[in-house]
Amino acid sequence: GEATFISDPPGKNTSDTLKGGGTSTAALISAVSNAKTSVVIQSPYLVLPQCAETIFQELIKHNVTIRVNTNSLASTDNLMAFSGYLNQRDSLLDMGFEIFEFKPHPAIQQQLLERYPKLQQRAPIFAIHAKSMVIDSDTLFVGTFNFDPRSAHLNTEIGVLLTNNYLAQQVEQAIETDMRPENSWNARSNNADAHAGWFKRFKAFLLSLLPLEPLL
């Protein structure tokens, strides 16, 4: 299928306002804007810049389903990024997003631990670090781009955007596996934050009060 390699040049944003976008941002905006039926995203962090919110609002108005698999408070390793998501979560759900928050001990870990028996002794916390997106079960993006302002406006990112029905559906199925109830909490019907320790919840709350979103 057709494949496009996307990369940002070093120093893609010299603006003090961190609103300059970049090559990768523009390419993904163009791809998402053309969605007809569905967008499925897996990203460790979910902090949408204003431009992305506008695009997704328009898609949802046209009956495009938006499903996202991201880390829960219990599984995340980045409380600052999670605090930005915490401030947006309710509005994203109200907008029509379907959000699934990955569990720190998902059922799928058993398949992985069979490959690494020594890990069973330490009971590791599992977390999402993949950055992938499937549009209309046909167009696939895999790369370094997180769905947050830093990737959109500051960090130099790379990735591959390709049209390949077979590969796109494979990745979509893998993401949907991670979204299953045994692996993720549905943010609309579950209070996943309650499964994190009280101190982690407290720190995330304090961070959510700070004006950090442009830096996340």
Short mmCIF file of C-alpha atoms in Angstrom, two decimals:
data_model
loop_
_atom_site.label_atom_id
_atom_site.label_comp_id
_atom_site.label_asym_id
_atom_site.label_seq_id
_atom_site.Cartn_x
_atom_site.Cartn_y
_atom_site.Cartn_z
CA GLY A 1 0.00 0.00 0.00
CA GLU A 2 0.90 3.65 -0.10
CA ALA A 3 3.19 4.72 2.76
CA THR A 4 4.36 8.18 3.79
CA PHE A 5 7.23 8.77 6.18
CA ILE A 6 6.57 11.80 8.39
CA SER A 7 9.29 13.65 10.29
CA ASP A 8 9.72 17.03 11.95
CA PRO A 9 12.93 19.02 11.42
CA PRO A 10 14.94 19.93 14.54
CA GLY A 11 13.74 23.15 16.12
CA LYS A 12 10.30 22.82 14.59
CA ASN A 13 8.95 25.47 16.94
CA THR A 14 10.87 28.58 17.93
CA SER A 15 7.75 30.33 19.20
CA ASP A 16 7.47 31.21 22.88
CA THR A 17 3.76 30.36 22.78
CA LEU A 18 4.19 26.70 21.74
CA LYS A 19 1.46 26.94 19.13
CA GLY A 20 3.47 26.49 15.97
CA GLY A 21 2.53 22.96 15.03
CA GLY A 22 4.84 21.07 12.66
CA THR A 23 5.06 18.72 9.71
CA SER A 24 3.84 15.67 11.66
CA THR A 25 1.00 17.65 13.26
CA ALA A 26 -0.20 18.93 9.88
CA ALA A 27 -0.05 15.45 8.33
CA LEU A 28 -2.08 13.87 11.13
CA ILE A 29 -4.63 16.69 11.12
CA SER A 30 -5.13 16.14 7.40
CA ALA A 31 -5.50 12.36 7.84
CA VAL A 32 -7.94 12.60 10.75
CA SER A 33 -10.01 15.31 9.08
CA ASN A 34 -10.77 12.90 6.23
CA ALA A 35 -12.19 10.17 8.50
CA LYS A 36 -15.57 8.88 7.36
CA THR A 37 -16.60 6.24 9.92
CA SER A 38 -14.10 5.74 12.75
CA VAL A 39 -10.89 6.80 14.43
CA VAL A 40 -9.21 4.41 16.88
CA ILE A 41 -6.28 5.76 18.89
CA GLN A 42 -3.82 4.26 21.34
CA SER A 43 -1.66 6.79 23.17
CA PRO A 44 -0.02 6.86 26.61
CA TYR A 45 -1.14 10.48 27.07
CA LEU A 46 -4.36 12.20 25.98
CA VAL A 47 -4.26 15.98 26.25
CA LEU A 48 -5.88 17.46 23.17
CA PRO A 49 -4.81 20.89 21.89
CA GLN A 50 -7.71 23.21 21.00
CA CYS A 51 -7.29 22.60 17.27
CA ALA A 52 -7.66 18.84 17.78
CA GLU A 53 -10.79 19.28 19.91
CA THR A 54 -12.39 21.30 17.11
CA ILE A 55 -11.58 18.64 14.51
CA PHE A 56 -12.93 15.78 16.62
CA GLN A 57 -16.08 17.72 17.48
CA GLU A 58 -16.78 18.13 13.79
CA LEU A 59 -16.15 14.43 13.10
CA ILE A 60 -18.50 13.34 15.89
CA LYS A 61 -21.20 15.63 14.47
CA HIS A 62 -20.87 13.61 11.26
CA ASN A 63 -21.28 10.29 13.12
CA VAL A 64 -17.60 9.33 13.13
CA THR A 65 -16.87 7.21 16.22
CA ILE A 66 -13.78 8.21 18.22
CA ARG A 67 -12.35 5.49 20.46
CA VAL A 68 -9.21 6.02 22.54
CA ASN A 69 -7.15 3.66 24.67
CA THR A 70 -4.90 5.50 27.11
CA ASN A 71 -3.34 4.96 30.51
CA SER A 72 -5.37 5.07 33.70
CA LEU A 73 -4.12 6.95 36.74
CA ALA A 74 -3.11 3.60 38.21
CA SER A 75 -0.97 2.66 35.21
CA THR A 76 0.47 6.01 34.10
CA ASP A 77 4.10 6.93 34.68
CA ASN A 78 3.56 10.62 33.90
CA LEU A 79 1.37 12.44 36.42
CA MET A 80 1.81 15.83 34.76
CA ALA A 81 0.44 14.54 31.48
CA PHE A 82 -2.37 12.72 33.28
CA SER A 83 -3.34 15.93 35.09
CA GLY A 84 -4.01 17.54 31.70
CA TYR A 85 -6.17 14.59 30.70
CA LEU A 86 -7.93 14.77 34.06
CA ASN A 87 -9.00 18.33 33.26
CA GLN A 88 -10.32 17.31 29.84
CA ARG A 89 -11.81 13.89 30.48
CA ASP A 90 -15.38 14.93 31.30
CA SER A 91 -15.60 17.32 28.35
CA LEU A 92 -14.23 14.67 25.97
CA LEU A 93 -16.80 12.16 27.20
CA ASP A 94 -19.56 14.77 26.85
CA MET A 95 -18.34 15.44 23.33
CA GLY A 96 -18.85 11.78 22.46
CA PHE A 97 -15.41 10.21 22.88
CA GLU A 98 -15.25 6.57 23.95
CA ILE A 99 -12.26 6.33 26.30
CA PHE A 100 -10.78 3.17 27.76
CA GLU A 101 -8.17 3.48 30.52
CA PHE A 102 -5.59 0.72 30.65
CA LYS A 103 -5.34 -1.30 33.85
CA PRO A 104 -2.03 -1.67 35.70
CA HIS A 105 -2.56 -5.44 35.86
CA PRO A 106 -4.60 -6.33 32.75
CA ALA A 107 -5.57 -9.89 31.93
CA ILE A 108 -3.44 -9.72 28.81
CA GLN A 109 -0.33 -9.54 30.99
CA GLN A 110 -0.55 -13.29 31.45
CA GLN A 111 0.34 -13.81 27.79
CA LEU A 112 3.35 -11.53 28.17
CA LEU A 113 4.49 -13.00 31.47
CA GLU A 114 4.59 -16.46 29.91
CA ARG A 115 7.45 -15.11 27.81
CA TYR A 116 9.20 -13.54 30.78
CA PRO A 117 8.74 -15.82 33.82
CA LYS A 118 11.08 -13.73 35.98
CA LEU A 119 8.66 -10.80 35.77
CA GLN A 120 6.04 -12.79 37.65
CA GLN A 121 8.14 -12.49 40.81
CA ARG A 122 8.04 -8.69 40.69
CA ALA A 123 4.42 -8.13 39.60
CA PRO A 124 5.25 -5.25 37.24
CA ILE A 125 2.80 -2.45 36.47
CA PHE A 126 1.74 -2.56 32.85
CA ALA A 127 1.26 0.67 30.90
CA ILE A 128 0.61 1.77 27.35
CA HIS A 129 3.49 3.38 25.51
CA ALA A 130 2.42 2.69 21.91
CA LYS A 131 1.41 5.63 19.75
CA SER A 132 -0.84 4.41 16.95
CA MET A 133 -4.01 5.40 15.15
CA VAL A 134 -6.35 3.65 12.70
CA ILE A 135 -8.72 5.66 10.50
CA ASP A 136 -11.70 3.96 8.86
CA SER A 137 -10.05 0.53 9.39
CA ASP A 138 -7.92 1.35 6.37
CA THR A 139 -5.35 4.05 7.17
CA LEU A 140 -2.73 3.41 9.83
CA PHE A 141 -0.32 5.66 11.69
CA VAL A 142 2.49 4.30 13.88
CA GLY A 143 5.17 6.57 15.29
CA THR A 144 6.40 8.65 18.21
CA PHE A 145 3.53 11.17 18.25
CA ASN A 146 1.65 11.39 21.55
CA PHE A 147 -1.76 13.04 21.48
CA ASP A 148 -0.66 16.02 23.54
CA PRO A 149 0.51 19.64 23.05
CA ARG A 150 4.21 18.75 23.32
CA SER A 151 4.04 16.40 20.35
CA ALA A 152 1.84 18.81 18.41
CA HIS A 153 3.92 21.94 18.95
CA LEU A 154 7.34 21.21 20.46
CA ASN A 155 8.85 17.74 20.18
CA THR A 156 10.34 16.53 16.91
CA GLU A 157 8.33 13.43 15.98
CA ILE A 158 8.52 10.73 13.33
CA GLY A 159 6.12 8.11 12.06
CA VAL A 160 4.68 6.23 9.12
CA LEU A 161 1.24 6.93 7.70
CA LEU A 162 0.08 4.21 5.34
CA THR A 163 -2.98 2.96 3.55
CA ASN A 164 -3.15 -0.79 4.01
CA ASN A 165 -6.40 -2.49 4.95
CA TYR A 166 -4.73 -5.66 6.25
CA LEU A 167 -2.20 -3.95 8.53
CA ALA A 168 -4.69 -1.32 9.69
CA GLN A 169 -7.18 -3.97 10.80
CA GLN A 170 -4.46 -5.95 12.60
CA VAL A 171 -3.49 -2.90 14.65
CA GLU A 172 -7.13 -2.00 15.24
CA GLN A 173 -7.84 -5.48 16.58
CA ALA A 174 -4.82 -5.26 18.88
CA ILE A 175 -6.02 -1.93 20.28
CA GLU A 176 -9.55 -3.30 20.72
CA THR A 177 -8.09 -6.22 22.67
CA ASP A 178 -6.48 -3.73 25.04
CA MET A 179 -9.85 -1.95 25.35
CA ARG A 180 -11.68 -5.05 26.58
CA PRO A 181 -13.10 -4.93 30.15
CA GLU A 182 -10.46 -7.33 31.43
CA ASN A 183 -7.71 -5.00 30.21
CA SER A 184 -9.14 -1.47 30.49
CA TRP A 185 -11.76 0.48 32.39
CA ASN A 186 -14.45 2.28 30.42
CA ALA A 187 -14.05 5.93 31.50
CA ARG A 188 -17.77 6.58 30.98
CA SER A 189 -18.99 3.87 33.34
CA ASN A 190 -16.07 3.27 35.73
CA ASN A 191 -14.20 5.41 38.22
CA ALA A 192 -10.75 4.14 37.29
CA ASP A 193 -9.02 6.78 39.45
CA ALA A 194 -10.27 4.97 42.54
CA HIS A 195 -7.91 2.10 41.75
CA ALA A 196 -4.84 4.32 42.22
CA GLY A 197 -3.34 5.02 45.63
CA TRP A 198 -4.62 8.06 47.54
CA PHE A 199 -1.29 9.88 47.33
CA LYS A 200 -1.11 9.45 43.56
CA ARG A 201 -4.69 10.73 43.27
CA PHE A 202 -3.79 13.71 45.46
CA LYS A 203 -0.71 14.60 43.39
CA ALA A 204 -2.66 14.35 40.13
CA PHE A 205 -5.34 16.64 41.59
CA LEU A 206 -2.79 19.24 42.68
CA LEU A 207 -1.12 19.19 39.26
CA SER A 208 -4.51 19.62 37.57
CA LEU A 209 -4.89 22.98 39.34
CA LEU A 210 -1.75 24.39 37.70
CA PRO A 211 -1.72 26.06 34.23
CA LEU A 212 0.50 23.37 32.71
CA GLU A 213 -1.47 22.34 29.61
CA PRO A 214 0.74 24.09 26.99
CA LEU A 215 3.75 22.21 28.40
CA LEU A 216 2.23 18.74 28.68
#
